[in-house]
Short mmCIF file of C-alpha atoms in Angstrom, two decimals:
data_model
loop_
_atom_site.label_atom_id
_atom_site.label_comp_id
_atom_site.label_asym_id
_atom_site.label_seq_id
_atom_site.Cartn_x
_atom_site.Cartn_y
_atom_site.Cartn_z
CA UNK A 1412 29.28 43.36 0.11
CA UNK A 1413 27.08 43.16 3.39
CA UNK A 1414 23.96 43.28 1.07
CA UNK A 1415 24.83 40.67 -1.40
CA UNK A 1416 26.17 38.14 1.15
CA UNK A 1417 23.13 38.76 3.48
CA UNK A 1418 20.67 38.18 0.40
CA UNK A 1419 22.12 34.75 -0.71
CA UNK A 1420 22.21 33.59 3.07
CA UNK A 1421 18.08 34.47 3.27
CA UNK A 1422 17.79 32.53 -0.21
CA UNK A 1423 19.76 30.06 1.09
CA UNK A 1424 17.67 29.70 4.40
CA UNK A 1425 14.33 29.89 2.02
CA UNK A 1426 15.75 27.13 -0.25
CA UNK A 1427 16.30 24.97 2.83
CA UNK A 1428 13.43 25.64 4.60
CA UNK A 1429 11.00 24.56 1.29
CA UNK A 1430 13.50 21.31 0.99
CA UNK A 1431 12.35 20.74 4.33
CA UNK A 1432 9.22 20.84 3.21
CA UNK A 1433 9.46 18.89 0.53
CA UNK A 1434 11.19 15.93 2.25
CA UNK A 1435 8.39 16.37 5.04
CA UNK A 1436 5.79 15.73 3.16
CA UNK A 1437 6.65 14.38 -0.30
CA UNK A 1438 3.44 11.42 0.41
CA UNK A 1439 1.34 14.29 0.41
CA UNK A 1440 2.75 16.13 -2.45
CA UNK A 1441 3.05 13.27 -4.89
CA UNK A 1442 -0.99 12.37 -3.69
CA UNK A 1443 -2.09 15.91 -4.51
CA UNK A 1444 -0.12 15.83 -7.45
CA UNK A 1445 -1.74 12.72 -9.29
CA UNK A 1446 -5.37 13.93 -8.17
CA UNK A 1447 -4.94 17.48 -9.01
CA UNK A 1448 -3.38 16.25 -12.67
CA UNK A 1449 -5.87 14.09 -13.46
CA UNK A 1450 -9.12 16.27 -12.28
CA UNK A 1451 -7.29 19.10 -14.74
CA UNK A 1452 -6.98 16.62 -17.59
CA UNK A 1453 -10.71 15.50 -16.98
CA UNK A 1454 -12.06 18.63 -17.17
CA UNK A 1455 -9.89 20.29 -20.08
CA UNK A 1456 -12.26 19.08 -23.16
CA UNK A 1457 -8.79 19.07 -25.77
CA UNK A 1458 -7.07 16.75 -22.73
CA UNK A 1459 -10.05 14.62 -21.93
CA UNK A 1460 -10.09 12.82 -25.31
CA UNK A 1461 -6.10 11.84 -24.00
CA UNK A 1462 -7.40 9.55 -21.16
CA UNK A 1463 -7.70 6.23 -22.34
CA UNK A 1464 -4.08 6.19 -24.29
CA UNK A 1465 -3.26 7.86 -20.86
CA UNK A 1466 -4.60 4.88 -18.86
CA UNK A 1467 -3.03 2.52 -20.84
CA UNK A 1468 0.28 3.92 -20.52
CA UNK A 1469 -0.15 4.29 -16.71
CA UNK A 1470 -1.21 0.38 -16.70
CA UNK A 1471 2.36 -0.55 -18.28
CA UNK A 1472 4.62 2.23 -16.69
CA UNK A 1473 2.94 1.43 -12.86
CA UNK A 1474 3.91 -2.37 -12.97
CA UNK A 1475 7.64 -1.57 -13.68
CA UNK A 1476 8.11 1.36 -11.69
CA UNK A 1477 6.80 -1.43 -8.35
CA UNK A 1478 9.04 -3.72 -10.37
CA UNK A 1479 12.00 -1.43 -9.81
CA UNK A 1480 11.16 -0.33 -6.66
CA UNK A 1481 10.95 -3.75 -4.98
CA UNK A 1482 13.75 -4.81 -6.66
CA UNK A 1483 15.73 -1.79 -5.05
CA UNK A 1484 14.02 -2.91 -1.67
CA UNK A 1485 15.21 -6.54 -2.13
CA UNK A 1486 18.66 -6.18 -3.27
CA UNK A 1487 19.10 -5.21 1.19
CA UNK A 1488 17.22 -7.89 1.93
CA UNK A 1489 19.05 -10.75 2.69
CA UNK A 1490 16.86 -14.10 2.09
CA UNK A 1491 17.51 -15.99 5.08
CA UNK A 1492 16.06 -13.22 6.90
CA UNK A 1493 12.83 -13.93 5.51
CA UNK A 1494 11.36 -16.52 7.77
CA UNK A 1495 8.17 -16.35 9.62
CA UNK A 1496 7.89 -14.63 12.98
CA UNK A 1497 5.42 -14.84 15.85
CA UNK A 1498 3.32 -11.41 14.92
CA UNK A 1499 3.04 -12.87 11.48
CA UNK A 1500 0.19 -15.51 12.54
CA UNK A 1501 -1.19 -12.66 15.04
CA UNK A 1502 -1.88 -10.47 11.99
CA UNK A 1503 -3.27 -13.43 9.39
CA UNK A 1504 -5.62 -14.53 12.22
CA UNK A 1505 -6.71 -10.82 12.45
CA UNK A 1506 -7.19 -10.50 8.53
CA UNK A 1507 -8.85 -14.12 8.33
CA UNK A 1508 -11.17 -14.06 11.76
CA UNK A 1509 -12.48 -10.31 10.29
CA UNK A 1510 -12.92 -11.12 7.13
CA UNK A 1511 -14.11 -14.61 7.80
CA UNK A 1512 -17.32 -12.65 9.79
CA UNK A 1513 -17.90 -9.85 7.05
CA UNK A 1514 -18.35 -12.69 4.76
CA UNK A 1515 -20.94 -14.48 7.11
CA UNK A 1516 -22.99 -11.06 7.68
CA UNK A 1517 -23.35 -10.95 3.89
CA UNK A 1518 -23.98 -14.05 3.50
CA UNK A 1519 -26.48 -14.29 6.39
CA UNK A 1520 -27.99 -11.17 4.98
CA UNK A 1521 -27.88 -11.27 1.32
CA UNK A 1522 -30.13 -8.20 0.83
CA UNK A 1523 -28.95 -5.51 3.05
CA UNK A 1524 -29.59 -2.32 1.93
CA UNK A 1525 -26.19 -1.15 2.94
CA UNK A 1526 -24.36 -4.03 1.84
CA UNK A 1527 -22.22 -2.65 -0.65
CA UNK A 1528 -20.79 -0.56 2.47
CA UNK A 1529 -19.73 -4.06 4.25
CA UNK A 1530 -17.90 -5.10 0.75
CA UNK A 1531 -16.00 -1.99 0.98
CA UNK A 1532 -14.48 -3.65 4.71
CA UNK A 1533 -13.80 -6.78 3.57
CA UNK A 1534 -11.60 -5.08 0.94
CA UNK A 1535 -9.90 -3.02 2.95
CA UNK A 1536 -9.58 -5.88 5.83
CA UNK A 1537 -8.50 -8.93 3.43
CA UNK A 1538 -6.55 -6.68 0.92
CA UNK A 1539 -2.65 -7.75 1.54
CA UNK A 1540 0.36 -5.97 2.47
CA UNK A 1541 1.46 -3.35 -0.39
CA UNK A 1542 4.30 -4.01 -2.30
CA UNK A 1543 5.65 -0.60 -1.29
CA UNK A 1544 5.60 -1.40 2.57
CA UNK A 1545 9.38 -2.73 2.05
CA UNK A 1546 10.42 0.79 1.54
CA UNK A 1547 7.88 2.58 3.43
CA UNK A 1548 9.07 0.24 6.63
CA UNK A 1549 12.95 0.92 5.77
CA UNK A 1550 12.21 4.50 5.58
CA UNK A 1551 10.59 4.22 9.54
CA UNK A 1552 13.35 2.40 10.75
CA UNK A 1553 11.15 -0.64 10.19
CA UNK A 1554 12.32 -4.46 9.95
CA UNK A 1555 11.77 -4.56 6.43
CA UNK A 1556 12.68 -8.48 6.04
CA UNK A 1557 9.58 -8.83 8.59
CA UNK A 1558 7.46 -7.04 6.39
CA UNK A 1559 8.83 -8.68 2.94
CA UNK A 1560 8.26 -12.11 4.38
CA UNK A 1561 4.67 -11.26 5.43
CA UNK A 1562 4.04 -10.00 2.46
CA UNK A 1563 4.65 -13.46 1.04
CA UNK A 1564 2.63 -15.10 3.56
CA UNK A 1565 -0.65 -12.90 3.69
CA UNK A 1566 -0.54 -13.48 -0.60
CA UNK A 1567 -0.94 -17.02 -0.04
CA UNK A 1568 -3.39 -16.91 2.83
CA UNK A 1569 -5.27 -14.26 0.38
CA UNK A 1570 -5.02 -16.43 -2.71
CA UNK A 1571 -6.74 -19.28 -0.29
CA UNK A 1572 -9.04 -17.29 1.73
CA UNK A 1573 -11.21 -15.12 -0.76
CA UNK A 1574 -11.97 -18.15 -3.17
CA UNK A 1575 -13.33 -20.16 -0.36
CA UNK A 1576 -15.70 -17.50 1.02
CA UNK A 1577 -16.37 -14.98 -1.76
CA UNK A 1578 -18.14 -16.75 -4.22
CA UNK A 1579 -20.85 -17.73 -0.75
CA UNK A 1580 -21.21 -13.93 -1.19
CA UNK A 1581 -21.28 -13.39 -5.13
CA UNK A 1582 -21.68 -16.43 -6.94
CA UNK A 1583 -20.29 -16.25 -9.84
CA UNK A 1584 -21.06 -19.01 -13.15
CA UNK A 1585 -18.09 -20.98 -13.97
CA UNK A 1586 -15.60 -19.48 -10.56
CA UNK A 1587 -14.39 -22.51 -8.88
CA UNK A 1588 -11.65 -22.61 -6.38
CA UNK A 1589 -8.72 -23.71 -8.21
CA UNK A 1590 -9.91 -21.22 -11.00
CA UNK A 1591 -10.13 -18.54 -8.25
CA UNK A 1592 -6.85 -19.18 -7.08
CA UNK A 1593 -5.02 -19.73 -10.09
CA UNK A 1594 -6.27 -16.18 -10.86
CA UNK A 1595 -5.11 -14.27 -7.76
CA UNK A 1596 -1.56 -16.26 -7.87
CA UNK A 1597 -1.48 -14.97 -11.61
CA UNK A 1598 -2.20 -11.38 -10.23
CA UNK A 1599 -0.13 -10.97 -6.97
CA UNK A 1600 2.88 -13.34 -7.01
CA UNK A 1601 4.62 -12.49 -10.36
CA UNK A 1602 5.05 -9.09 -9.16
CA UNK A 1603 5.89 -10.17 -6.01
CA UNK A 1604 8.57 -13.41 -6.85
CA UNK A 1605 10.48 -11.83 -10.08
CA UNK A 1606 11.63 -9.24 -8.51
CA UNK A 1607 12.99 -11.19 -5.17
CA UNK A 1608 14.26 -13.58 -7.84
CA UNK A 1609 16.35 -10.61 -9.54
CA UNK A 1610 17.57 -8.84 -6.43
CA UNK A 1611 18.90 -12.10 -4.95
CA UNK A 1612 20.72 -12.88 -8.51
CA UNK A 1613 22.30 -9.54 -8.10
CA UNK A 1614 23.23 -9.85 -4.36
CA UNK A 1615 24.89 -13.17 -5.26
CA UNK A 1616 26.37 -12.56 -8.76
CA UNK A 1617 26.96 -8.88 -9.09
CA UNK A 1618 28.01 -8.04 -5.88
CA UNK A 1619 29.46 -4.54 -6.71
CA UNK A 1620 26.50 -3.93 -9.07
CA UNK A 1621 24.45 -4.38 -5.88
CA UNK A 1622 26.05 -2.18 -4.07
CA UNK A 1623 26.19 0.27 -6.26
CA UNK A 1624 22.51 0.45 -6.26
CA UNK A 1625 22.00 0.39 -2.74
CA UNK A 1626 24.58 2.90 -2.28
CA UNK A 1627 21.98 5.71 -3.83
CA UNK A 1628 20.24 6.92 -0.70
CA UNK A 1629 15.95 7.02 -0.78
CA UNK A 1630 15.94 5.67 -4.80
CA UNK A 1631 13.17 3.14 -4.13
CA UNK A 1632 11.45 5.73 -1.54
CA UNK A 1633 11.44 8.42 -4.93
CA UNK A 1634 10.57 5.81 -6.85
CA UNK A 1635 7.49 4.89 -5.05
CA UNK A 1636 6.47 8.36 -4.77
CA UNK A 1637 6.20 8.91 -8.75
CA UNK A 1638 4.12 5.42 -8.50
CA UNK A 1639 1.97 6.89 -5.64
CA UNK A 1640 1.05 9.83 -7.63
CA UNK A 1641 -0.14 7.83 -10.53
CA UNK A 1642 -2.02 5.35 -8.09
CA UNK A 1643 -3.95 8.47 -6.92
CA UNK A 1644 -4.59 9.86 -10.02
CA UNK A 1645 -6.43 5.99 -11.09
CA UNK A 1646 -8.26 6.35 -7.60
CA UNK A 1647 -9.20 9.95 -8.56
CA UNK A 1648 -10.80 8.66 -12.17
CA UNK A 1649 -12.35 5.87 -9.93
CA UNK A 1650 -14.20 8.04 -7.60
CA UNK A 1651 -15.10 10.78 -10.11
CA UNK A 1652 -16.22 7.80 -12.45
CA UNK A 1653 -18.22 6.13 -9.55
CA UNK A 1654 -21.46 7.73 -10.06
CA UNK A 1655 -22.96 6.44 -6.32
CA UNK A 1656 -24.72 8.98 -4.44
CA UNK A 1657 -23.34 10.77 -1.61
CA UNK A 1658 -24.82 8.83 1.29
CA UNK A 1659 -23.34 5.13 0.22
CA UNK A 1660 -20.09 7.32 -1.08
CA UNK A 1661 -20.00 8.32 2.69
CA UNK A 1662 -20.94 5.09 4.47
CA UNK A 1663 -18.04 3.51 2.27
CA UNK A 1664 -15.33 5.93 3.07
CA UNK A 1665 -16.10 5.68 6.79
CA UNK A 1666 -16.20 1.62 6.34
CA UNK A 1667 -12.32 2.45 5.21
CA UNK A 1668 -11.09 4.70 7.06
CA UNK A 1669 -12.40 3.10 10.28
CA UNK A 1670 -10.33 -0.63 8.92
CA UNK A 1671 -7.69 1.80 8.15
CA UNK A 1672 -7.06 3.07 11.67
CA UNK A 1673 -8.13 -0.32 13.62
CA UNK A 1674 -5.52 -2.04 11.49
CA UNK A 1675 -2.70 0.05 12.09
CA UNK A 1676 -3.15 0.26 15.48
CA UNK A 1677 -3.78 -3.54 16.09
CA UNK A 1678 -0.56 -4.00 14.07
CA UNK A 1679 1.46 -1.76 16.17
CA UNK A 1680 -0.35 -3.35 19.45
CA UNK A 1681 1.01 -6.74 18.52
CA UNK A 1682 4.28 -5.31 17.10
CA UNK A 1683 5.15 -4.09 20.17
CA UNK A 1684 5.22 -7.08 21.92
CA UNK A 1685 7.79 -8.40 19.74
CA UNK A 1686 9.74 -5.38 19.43
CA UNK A 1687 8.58 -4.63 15.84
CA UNK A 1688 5.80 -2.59 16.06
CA UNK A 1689 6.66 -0.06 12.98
CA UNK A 1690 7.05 -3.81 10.22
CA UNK A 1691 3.77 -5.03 12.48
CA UNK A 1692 1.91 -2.13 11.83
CA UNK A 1693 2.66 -1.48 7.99
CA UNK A 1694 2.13 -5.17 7.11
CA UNK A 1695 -1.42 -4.66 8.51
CA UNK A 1696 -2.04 -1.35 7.65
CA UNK A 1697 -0.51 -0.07 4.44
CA UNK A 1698 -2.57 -2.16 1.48
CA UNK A 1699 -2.28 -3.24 -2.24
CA UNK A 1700 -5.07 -0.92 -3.04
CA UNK A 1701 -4.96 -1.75 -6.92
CA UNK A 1702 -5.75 -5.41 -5.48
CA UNK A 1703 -8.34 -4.35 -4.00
CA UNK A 1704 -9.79 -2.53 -6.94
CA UNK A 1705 -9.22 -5.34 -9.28
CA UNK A 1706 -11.02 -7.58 -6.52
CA UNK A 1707 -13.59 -5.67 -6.15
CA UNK A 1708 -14.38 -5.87 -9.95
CA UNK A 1709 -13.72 -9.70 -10.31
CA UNK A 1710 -15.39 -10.82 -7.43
CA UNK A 1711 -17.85 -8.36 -5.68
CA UNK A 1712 -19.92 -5.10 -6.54
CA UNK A 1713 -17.91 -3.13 -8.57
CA UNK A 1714 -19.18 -0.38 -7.04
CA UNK A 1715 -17.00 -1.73 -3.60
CA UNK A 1716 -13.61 -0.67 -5.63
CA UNK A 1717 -14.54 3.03 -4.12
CA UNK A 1718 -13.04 1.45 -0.89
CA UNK A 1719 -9.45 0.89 -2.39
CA UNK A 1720 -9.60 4.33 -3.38
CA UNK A 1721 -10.14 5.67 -0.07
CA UNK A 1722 -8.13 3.49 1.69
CA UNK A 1723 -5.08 4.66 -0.62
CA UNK A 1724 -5.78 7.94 0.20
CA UNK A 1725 -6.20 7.03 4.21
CA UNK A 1726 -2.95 5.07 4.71
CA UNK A 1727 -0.85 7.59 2.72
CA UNK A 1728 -1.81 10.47 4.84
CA UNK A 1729 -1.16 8.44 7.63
CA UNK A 1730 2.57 7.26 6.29
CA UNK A 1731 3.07 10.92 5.47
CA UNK A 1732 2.17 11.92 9.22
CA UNK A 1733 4.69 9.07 10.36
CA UNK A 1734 7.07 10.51 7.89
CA UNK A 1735 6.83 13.91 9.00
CA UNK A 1736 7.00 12.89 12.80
CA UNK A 1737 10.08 11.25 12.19
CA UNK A 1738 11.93 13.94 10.57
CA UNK A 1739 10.96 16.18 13.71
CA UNK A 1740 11.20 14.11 16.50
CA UNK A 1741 14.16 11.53 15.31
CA UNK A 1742 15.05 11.16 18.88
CA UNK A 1743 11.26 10.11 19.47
CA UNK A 1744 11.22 6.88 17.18
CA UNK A 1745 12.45 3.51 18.35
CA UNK A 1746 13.63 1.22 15.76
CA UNK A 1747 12.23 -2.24 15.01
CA UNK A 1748 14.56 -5.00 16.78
CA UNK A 1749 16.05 -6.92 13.84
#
């Protein structure tokens, strides 16, 4: 009996230790997953032909898994929680002084040979907070009302922002600013608004209901990670469809990373001073990437969208670090001050 009972306690440890694992790091796993599926589909000829159907399936199923995600996020969010704090206009005066100077340098000078590079940072600085930040914050120990209601804020500031400055940049026939605007609200704020409408129809009206879906522990966090994996595969076909050569490719994925890390930290810096630095440093750091990929198409080089692939790639390593440190150290991490 000694042999069977010590074999099922060294599967058990096994199974355990790769659930560890798994919980660890499942960022990293769902980002290696979409990459790794897509580069096999792209270069198995028979698959290959699948793509666009593919794509287009992807384009309706990623909406309504963010839908359902934020909805998830919302339904703990009580509204009157959602009201502007102090390290909200810290972090839009970041965004809008950086952005506000990449703008002059390409405007100032229109035919830099690396310019392309300097697009790539003012998507990654002016790009808003992700939608997924809710449950990526929650998941820290993060305010996530703080990060919901900047979310809001930096969308506006956004919508207002890039159709006063781009078009210096690109001018574009026939862009004006209310056309501009009118075409960012169209793109952020439904997916943004419905489901805070919903939630808070459910918290009022279907209490139990609301409960009952709160009551299932890490659902939105899962349900991000199945989106995640399909964002990564679209930045995978991105970059692999990008056809730049290897020195811009490299100029823009240092451009990136480098407003990757200085926003996080400067998030976290301010944060701290009002005792949120984990909702601080997400709202600043962790970006809409597919906004930035449709910007960069609508508005500036398309060859720029690179940047929102590479910045997805930065900030979910760097959430799946945080992840991972929190799981090992729990008695290391301070919670936000709600």
């Amino acid at each position: 009996m000694a042999g069977p009972t010590a074999g099922l306690q060294s599967f058990s440890i096994r199974m355990s230790a790769i659930l560890r694992f798994l919980k660890d790091w499942t960022l990293a796993i769902a980002m290696t997953i979409g990459a790794s599926t897509y580069l096999f589909c792209h270069n198995v000829p028979g698959l290959a032909s699948y793509s666009a159907p593919v794509m287009q399936a992807v384009s309706f199923i990623q909406p309504l898994l963010i839908f359902c995600m934020l909805f998830i996020a919302f339904c703990k969010v009580d509204l009157r929680a959602l009201r502007p704090c102090r390290w909200h206009w810290w972090l839009v005066a970041f965004q809008s002084v950086i952005f506000t100077l990449l703008c002059l340098w390409l405007i100032l000078c229109p035919h830099l040979s690396y310019g392309v590079v300097v697009e790539g940072a003012i998507l990654s600085i002016i790009c808003p907070t992700a939608a997924a930040g809710a449950v990526i914050t929650g998941k820290l120990g993060g305010n996530a009302a703080g990060l919901t209601a900047y979310t809001l804020v930096i969308n506006l500031c956004v919508a207002i922002l890039i159709p006063l400055l781009i078009p210096l940049t690109h001018p574009q026939p026939g862009m004006t600013f209310v056309s501009s605007f009118l075409l960012i609200c169209a793109k952020v704020f439904p997916i943004l608004i419905l489901p805070l409408v919903a939630a808070t129809i459910v918290r009022h009206y279907l209490p139990r209901l609301c409960r009952a879906i709160t009551s299932v522990r890490d659902l939105a966090f899962y349900i991000w990670c199945v989106s995640l994996s399909l964002a990564i595969a679209v930045t995978t076909r991105s970059l692999v469809g990008s056809h730049i050569g290897w020195p811009l490719l490299t100029g823009i994925a240092l451009a990136s990373l480098f407003c990757c890390a200085i926003q996080f930290a400067f998030g976290r810096w301010i944060g701290r001073r009002y005792g949120c630095p984990i909702a601080a440093g997400q709202s600043l750091g962790q970006k809409n990437t597919m906004f930035a990929i449709w910007m960069g198409y609508t508005f500036l080089t398309p060859v720029s969208t690179v940047a929102g692939g590479f910045y997805s790639v930065w900030h979910n390593i760097f959430n799946s670090w945080q992840l991972y440190q929190q799981r090992k150290h729990p008695e290391r991490q301070v919670p936000d001050r709600l």
